XYZ file of C-alpha atoms in Angstrom:
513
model
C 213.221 -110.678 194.942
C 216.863 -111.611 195.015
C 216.266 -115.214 194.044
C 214.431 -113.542 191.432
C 216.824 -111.398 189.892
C 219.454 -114.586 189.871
C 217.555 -116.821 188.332
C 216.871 -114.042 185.189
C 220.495 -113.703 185.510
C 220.491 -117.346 184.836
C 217.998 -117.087 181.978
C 219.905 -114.171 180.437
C 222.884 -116.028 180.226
C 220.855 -119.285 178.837
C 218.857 -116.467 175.742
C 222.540 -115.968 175.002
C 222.950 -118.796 173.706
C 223.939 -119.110 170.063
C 220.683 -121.559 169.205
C 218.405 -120.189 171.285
C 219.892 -116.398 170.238
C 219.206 -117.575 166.447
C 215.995 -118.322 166.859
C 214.750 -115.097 168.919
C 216.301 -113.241 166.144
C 214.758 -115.044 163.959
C 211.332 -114.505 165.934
C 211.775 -110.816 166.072
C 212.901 -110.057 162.789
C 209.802 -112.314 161.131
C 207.819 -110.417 163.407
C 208.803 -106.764 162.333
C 208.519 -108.214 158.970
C 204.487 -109.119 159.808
C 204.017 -105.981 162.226
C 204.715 -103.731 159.001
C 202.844 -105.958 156.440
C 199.159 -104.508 156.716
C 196.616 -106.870 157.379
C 198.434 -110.271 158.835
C 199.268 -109.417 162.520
C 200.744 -111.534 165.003
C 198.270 -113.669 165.144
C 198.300 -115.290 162.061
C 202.155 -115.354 161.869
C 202.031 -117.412 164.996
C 199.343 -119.827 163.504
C 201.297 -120.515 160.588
C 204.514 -120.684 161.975
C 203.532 -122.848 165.169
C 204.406 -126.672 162.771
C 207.860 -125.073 162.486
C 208.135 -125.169 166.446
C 207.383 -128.938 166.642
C 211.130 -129.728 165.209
C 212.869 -127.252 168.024
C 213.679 -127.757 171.527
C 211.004 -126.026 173.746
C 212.533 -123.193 174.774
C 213.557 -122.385 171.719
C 210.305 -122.893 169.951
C 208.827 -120.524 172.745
C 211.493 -117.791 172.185
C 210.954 -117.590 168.514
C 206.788 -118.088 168.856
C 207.182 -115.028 171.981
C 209.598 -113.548 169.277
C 207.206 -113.265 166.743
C 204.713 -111.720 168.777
C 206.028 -108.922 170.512
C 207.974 -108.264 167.642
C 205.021 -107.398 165.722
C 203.920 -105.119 167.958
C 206.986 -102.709 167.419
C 206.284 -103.584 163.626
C 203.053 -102.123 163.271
C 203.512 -98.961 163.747
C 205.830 -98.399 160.430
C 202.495 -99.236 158.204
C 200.310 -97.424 160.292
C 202.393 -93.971 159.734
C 203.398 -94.078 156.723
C 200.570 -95.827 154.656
C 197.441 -95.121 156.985
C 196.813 -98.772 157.188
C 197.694 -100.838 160.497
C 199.603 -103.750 160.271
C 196.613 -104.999 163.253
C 193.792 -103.677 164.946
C 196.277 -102.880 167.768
C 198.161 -100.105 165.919
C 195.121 -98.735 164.154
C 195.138 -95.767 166.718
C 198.396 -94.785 165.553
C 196.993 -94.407 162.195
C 194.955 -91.146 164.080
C 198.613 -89.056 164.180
C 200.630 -91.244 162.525
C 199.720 -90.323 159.107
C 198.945 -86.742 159.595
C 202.525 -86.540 161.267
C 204.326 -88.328 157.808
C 201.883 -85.842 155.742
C 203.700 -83.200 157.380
C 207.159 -84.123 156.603
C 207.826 -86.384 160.341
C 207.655 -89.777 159.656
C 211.091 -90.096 160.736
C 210.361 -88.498 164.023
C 207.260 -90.408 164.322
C 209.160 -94.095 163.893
C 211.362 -93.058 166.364
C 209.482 -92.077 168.821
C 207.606 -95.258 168.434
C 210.297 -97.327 168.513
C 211.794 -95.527 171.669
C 208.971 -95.776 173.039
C 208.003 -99.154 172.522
C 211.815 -100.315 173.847
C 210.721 -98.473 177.055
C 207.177 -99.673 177.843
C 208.778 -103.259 177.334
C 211.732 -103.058 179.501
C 209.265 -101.723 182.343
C 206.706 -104.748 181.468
C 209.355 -106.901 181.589
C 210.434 -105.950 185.220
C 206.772 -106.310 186.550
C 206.854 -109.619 184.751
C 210.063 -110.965 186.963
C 209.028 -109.323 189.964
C 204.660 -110.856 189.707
C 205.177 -113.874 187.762
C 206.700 -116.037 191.304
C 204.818 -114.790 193.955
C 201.692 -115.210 191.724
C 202.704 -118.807 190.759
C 203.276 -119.337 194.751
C 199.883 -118.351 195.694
C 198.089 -120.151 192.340
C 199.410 -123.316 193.838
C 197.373 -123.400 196.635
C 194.587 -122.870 194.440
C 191.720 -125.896 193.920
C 189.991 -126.755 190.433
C 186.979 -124.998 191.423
C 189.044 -121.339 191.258
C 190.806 -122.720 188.259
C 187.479 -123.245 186.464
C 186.259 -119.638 187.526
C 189.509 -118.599 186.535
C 189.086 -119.319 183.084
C 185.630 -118.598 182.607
C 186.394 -114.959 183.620
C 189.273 -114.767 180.755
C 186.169 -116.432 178.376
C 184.053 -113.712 179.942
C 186.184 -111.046 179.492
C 187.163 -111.996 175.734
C 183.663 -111.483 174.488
C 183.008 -108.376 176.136
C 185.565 -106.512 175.147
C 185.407 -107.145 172.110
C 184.274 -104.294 169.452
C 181.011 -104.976 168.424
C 178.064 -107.513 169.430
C 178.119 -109.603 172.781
C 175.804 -112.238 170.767
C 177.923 -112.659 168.156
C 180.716 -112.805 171.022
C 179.064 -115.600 173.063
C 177.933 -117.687 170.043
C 181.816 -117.336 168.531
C 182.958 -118.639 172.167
C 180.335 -121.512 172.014
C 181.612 -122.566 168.839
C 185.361 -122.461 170.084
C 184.191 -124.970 173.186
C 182.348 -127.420 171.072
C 185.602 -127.486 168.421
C 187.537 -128.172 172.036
C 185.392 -130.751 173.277
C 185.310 -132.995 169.854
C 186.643 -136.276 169.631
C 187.444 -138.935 172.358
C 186.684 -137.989 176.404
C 189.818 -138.666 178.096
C 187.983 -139.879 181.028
C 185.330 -142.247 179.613
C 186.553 -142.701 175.873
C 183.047 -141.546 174.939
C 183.494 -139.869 171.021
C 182.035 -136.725 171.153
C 181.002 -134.637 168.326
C 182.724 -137.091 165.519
C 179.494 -137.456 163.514
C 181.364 -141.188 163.000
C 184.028 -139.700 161.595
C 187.153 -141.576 161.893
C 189.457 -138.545 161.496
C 187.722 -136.800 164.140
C 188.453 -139.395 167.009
C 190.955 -137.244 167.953
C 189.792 -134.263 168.201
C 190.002 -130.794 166.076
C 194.343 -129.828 165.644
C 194.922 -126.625 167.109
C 197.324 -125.893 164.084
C 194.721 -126.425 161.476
C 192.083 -124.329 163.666
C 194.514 -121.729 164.501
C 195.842 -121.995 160.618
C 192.981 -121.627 158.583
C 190.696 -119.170 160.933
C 193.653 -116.468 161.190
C 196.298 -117.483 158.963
C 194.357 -118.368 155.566
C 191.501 -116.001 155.943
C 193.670 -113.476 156.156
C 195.309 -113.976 153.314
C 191.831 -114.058 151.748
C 190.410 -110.875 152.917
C 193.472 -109.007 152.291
C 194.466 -110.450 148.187
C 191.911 -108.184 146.901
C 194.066 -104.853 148.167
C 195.694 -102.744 145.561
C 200.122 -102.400 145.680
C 201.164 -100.208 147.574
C 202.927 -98.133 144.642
C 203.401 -94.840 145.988
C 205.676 -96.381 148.700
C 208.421 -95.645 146.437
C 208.442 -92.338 146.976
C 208.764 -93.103 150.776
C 212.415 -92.190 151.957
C 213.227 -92.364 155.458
C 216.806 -91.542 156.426
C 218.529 -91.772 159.459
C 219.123 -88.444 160.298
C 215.308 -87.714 159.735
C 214.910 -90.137 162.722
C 216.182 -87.613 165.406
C 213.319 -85.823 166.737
C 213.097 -82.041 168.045
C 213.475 -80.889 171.664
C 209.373 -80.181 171.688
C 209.127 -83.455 170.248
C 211.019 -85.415 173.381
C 209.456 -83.330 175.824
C 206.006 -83.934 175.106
C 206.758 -88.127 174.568
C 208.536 -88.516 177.594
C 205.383 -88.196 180.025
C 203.078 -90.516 177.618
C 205.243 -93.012 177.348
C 205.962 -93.619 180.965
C 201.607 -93.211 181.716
C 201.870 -95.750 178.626
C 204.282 -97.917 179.939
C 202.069 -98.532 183.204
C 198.706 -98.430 181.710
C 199.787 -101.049 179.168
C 201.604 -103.232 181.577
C 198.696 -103.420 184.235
C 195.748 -103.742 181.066
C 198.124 -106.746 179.758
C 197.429 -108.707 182.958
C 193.688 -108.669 182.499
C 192.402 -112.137 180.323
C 191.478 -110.757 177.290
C 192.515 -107.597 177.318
C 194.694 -108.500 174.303
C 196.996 -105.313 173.145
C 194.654 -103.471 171.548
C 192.138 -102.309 174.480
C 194.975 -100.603 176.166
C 196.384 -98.707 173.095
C 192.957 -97.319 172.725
C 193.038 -96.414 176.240
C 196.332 -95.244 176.818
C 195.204 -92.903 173.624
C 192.001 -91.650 175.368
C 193.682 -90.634 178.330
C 196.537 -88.495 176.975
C 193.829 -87.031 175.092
C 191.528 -86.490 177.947
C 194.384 -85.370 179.788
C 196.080 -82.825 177.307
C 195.738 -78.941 177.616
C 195.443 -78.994 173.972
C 193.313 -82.208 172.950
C 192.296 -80.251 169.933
C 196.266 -81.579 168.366
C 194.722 -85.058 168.482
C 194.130 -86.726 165.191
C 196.159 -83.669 163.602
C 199.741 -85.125 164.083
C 200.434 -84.893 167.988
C 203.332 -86.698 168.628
C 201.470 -87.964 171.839
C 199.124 -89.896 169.959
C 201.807 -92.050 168.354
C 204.040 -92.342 171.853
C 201.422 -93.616 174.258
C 199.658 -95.971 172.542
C 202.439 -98.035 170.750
C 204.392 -97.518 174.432
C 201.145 -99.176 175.823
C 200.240 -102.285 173.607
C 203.981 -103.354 173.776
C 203.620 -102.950 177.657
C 200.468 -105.415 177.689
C 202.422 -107.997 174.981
C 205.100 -108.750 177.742
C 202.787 -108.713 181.054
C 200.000 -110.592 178.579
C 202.470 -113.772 179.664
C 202.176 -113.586 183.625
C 198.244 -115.241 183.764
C 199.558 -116.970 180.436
C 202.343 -119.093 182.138
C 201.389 -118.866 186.084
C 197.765 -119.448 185.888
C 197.564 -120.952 182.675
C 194.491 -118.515 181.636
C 195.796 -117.116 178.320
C 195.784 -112.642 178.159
C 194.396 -112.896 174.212
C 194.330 -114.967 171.718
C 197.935 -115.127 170.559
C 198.399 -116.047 174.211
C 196.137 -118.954 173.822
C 198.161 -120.236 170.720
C 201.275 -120.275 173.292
C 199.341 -121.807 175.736
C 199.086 -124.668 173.072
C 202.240 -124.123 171.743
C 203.585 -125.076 175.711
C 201.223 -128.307 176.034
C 202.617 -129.279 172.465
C 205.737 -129.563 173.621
C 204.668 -131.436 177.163
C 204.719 -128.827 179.688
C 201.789 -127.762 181.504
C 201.421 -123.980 182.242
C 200.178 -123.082 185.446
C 201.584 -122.643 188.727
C 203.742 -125.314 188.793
C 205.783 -124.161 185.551
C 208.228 -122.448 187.280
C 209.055 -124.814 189.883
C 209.071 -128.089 187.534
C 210.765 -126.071 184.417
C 212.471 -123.212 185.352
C 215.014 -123.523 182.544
C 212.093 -122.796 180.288
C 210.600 -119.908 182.061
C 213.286 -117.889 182.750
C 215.066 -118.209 179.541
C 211.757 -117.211 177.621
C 212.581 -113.883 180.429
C 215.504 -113.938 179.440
C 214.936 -113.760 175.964
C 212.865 -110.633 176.546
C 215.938 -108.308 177.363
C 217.693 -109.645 174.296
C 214.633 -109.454 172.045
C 213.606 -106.087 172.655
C 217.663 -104.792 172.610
C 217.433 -106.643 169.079
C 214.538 -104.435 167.846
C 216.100 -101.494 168.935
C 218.408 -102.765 166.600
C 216.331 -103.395 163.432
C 213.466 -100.651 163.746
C 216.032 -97.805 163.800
C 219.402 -98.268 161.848
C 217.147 -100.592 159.294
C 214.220 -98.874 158.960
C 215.036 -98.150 155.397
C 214.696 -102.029 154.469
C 210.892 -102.347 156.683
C 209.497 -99.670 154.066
C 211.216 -101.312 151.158
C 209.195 -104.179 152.478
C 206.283 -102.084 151.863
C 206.846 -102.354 148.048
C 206.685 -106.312 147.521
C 203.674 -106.696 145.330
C 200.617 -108.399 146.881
C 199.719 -110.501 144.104
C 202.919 -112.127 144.536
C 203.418 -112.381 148.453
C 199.994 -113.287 149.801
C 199.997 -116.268 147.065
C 203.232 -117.103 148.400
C 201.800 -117.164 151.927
C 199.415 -119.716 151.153
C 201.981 -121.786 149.350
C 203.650 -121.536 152.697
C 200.862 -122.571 154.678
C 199.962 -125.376 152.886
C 203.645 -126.837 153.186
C 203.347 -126.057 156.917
C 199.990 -128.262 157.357
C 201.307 -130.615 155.431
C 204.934 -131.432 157.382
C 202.586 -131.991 160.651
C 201.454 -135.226 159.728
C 202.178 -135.877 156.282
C 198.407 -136.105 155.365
C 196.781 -133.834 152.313
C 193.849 -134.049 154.808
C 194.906 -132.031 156.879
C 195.970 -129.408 153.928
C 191.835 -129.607 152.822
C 191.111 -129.153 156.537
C 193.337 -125.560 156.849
C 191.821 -124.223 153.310
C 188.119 -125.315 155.045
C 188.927 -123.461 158.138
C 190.054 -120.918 156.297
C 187.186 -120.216 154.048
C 185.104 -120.690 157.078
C 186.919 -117.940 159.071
C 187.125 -115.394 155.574
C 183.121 -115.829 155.728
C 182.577 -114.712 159.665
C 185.149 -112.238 158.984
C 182.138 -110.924 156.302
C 179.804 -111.534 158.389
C 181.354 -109.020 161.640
C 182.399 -112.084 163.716
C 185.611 -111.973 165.583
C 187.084 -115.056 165.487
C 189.495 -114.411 168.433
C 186.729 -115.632 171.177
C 186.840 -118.858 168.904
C 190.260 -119.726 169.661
C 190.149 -118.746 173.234
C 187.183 -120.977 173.404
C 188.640 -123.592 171.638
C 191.923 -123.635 173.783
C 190.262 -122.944 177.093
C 187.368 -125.110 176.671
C 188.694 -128.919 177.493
C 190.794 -127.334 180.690
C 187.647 -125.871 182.042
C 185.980 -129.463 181.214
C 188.677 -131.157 183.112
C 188.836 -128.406 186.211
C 184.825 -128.388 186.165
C 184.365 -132.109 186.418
C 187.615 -132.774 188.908
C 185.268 -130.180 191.199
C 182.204 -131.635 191.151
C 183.961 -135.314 191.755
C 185.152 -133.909 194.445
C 181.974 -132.287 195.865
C 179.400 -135.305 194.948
C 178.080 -132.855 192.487
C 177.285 -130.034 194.527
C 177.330 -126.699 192.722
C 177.249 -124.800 195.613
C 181.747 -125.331 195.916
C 181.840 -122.851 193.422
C 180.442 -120.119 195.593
C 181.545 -121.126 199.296
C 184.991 -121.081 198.212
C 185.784 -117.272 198.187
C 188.223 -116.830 195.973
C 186.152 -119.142 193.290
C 182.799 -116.553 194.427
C 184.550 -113.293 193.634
C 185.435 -114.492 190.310
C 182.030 -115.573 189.640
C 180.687 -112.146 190.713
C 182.892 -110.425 188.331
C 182.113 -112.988 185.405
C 178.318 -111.813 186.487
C 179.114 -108.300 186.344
C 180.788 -108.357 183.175
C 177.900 -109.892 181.710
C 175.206 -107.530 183.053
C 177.485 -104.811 182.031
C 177.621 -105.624 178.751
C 173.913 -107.127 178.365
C 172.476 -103.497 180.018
C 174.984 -101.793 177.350
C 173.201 -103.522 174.610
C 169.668 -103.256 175.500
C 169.319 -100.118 176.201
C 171.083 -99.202 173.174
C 173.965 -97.199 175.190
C 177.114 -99.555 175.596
C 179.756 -97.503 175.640
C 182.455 -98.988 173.234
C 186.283 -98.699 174.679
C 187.637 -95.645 171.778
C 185.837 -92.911 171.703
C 183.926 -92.016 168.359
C 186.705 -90.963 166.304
C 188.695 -93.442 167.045
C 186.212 -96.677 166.725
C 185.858 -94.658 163.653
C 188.966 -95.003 162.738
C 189.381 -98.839 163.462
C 186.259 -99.369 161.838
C 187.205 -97.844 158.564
C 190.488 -100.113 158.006
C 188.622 -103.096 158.919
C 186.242 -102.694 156.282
């Protein structure tokens, strides 16, 4: 634990450093901006700010990508209270007290509770980050390809069952994500796979333009057709409407601590993503409130624990991310890429070969989230002017952006056709009530599982049976199996039991349509 502590000392001392300080500034602040922007998310900021990361050193590309992320998760909330409309799926629970909260004159109180709360649940995510992430990269090491390939297929496994709606539509969106993976040239044989004699294809799909056009351009597309936010003029949030009452604190402080540990422990889970455990965190203080009847009227618990919660699982989302090399959601996966971009490998051995890079991405963490304590309180005044910038102009401006983006990658208009194809691609399964999150994590995770699957079977003479005499490799499988059963059951019999409860799938389902 000591050795611990030092080296995030170490990586402190390295986040302070005036580059590497710029650019997680520069990460947070963009992602505040895209946290209260409704509609764009994380996600999509990452995709279309990943080309940007190919010019920087890599730890400062992964401070500003890391940056972006968790930064949009204290973000979200301001749209969600004050317009009713989440900035991501993740913050549409707030939306349930949020609003009713600003209707009654406590926005203020709610965006500071929020904020407080989200500082909190990070710091404590954080600290279960330094204190898991090196024993757990000790003990992966010893690990074999045939766990590594189990591994993985549980994060697949997990992805497209917790998802929010079909587990069909799941699968076949994962299927899709491993063929994209496996096209172009086997690195083993130099077979062409999947080219259809296609020259440009020899080398496989780019995770920028898949990443780009599925979540960054589609986007844009669903969300052009929403009318300007007008009325946010009227919207004035002062600072001294930011302090909240004594009742206020003393019925936060309890959720946001059950938030704080909830979040961080969901966040370690493959494909939990954030927004599973704010729905959670949300169901319990509700289930566990003498007065659950104050839910979805304005109780400030409904705005504390879940925002407390999905910032939680956004920092512990990176422990199976960098020491297993399994990604915790999507926007994991695109840092997954993001790290093989640059040359390093994630996995056990990260923080043994580059432990520059690890801990000052730790590092960074402290300094990030003491940054967005900064700019969600003192400046919230300039996050709901945000609010007023006319659609019509900034999501045209986004694509302008994108297409520059694609286009300083390789220099090829090619590649600029490919995005807006991917992107019209991802606006249509967006219509069609496909989640295009299992995609990526296919997509990402599918030539690693290739690699770990065939190493195995080398190894074995092609006997199957390694995968289930190795016990470590067999309980992952069994899980993977329940999962699956779980879900299948669920679906036949017509009683899977979604993750929110009624009003609040409700709820999510309403500002997705």
């Amino acid at each position: 634990m000591m050795e611990s502590l030092a080296s995030m000392g170490g990586g402190i001392l390295h986040a302070l450093d005036p580059m590497t300080l710029l650019y997680c500034f520069v990460g947070v602040t963009v992602g505040t901006f895209v946290g209260v922007l409704p509609g764009i998310g994380p996600l999509a900021t990452v995709s279309m700010l990943l080309p940007l990361t190919f010019y920087l050193e890599p730890t400062q590309a992964l401070v500003m990508l890391a940056g972006i992320y968790y930064g949009s998760q204290y973000g979200g909330s301001t749209a969600s209270i004050l317009l009713n409309l989440p900035g991501d799926a993740g913050a549409a629970v707030t939306c349930l007290d949020g609003y009713p909260l600003a209707r009654q004159g406590k926005a203020g109180t709610a965006l500071f509770v929020t904020t407080i709360g989200s500082f909190i649940g990070g710091c404590f995510a954080i600290t279960v980050l330094v204190l898991l992430a090196p024993p757990l990269g000790r003990i992966a090491v010893s690990m074999s390809s045939a766990e590594y390939f189990s591994m993985m297929l549980l994060g697949i496994i997990a992805a497209v069952t917790l998802v929010n709606g079909s587990v069909l539509k799941g699968v076949a969106m994962v299927a899709l994500g491993l063929v994209l993976g496996l096209m172009g040239t086997d690195v083993m044989s130099g077979t062409i796979r999947f080219a259809f004699d296609i020259p440009y294809l020899y080398d496989g799909a780019s995770l920028v333009l898949v990443a780009m056009g599925l979540f960054g351009v589609s986007e844009v597309l669903a969300s052009m057709g929403a009318a300007d936010n007008d009325w946010v003029a009227s919207q004035k949030i002062r600072l001294r409407n930011l302090i909240p009452s004594r009742d206020d604190m003393n019925r936060s402080w309890a959720p946001i601590a059950r938030g704080s540990v909830l979040g961080s422990i969901m966040g370690i889970v493959p494909g939990a993503g954030t927004t599973i455990p704010a729905f959670l965190s949300y169901a319990f203080e509700k289930r566990v409130s003498r007065t659950p009847e104050r839910f979805g009227k304005g109780a400030i618990e409904g705005v504390a624990a879940p925002e407390t919660a999905n910032n939680a699982a956004a920092q512990t989302a990176f422990i199976p991310t960098l020491t297993l090399g399994v990604p915790g959601g999507p926007t994991m996966a695109l840092m997954l890429g993001a790290l093989m971009i640059h040359g390093i490998t994630p996995g056990p051995q990260l923080i043994t070969q580059h432990p520059d890079v690890f801990w000052s991405l730790v590092g960074s963490f402290w300094v990030g989230n003491l940054m967005l304590l900064v700019l969600n309180l003192p400046m919230v005044g300039i996050w709901v002017w945000m609010l007023k910038i006319p659609y019509r102009i900034l999501y045209p401006g986004i694509l302008v952006f994108i297409c520059l983006g694609v286009y300083s990658v390789n220099y090829s208009f090619v590649d600029v056709i490919m995005v807006c194809a991917f992107g019209v691609v991802g606006y249509i399964l967006m219509l069609l009530r496909f989640e295009p999150a299992p995609l990526l994590l296919g997509f990402v995770l599918g030539p690693m599982m290739e690699e770990n699957l065939r190493r195995t079977l080398l190894i074995s003479n092609g006997d199957f049976s390694v995968f289930i005499e190795r016990p470590v490799s067999a309980g992952l499988l069994l899980v993977c199996a329940g999962l699956l059963a779980m879900s299948l059951w669920g679906a036949v019999s017509g009683r899977r039991k979604k993750l929110p409860p009624s009003d609040e799938s409700m709820a999510i389902e309403a500002h997705k349509a």
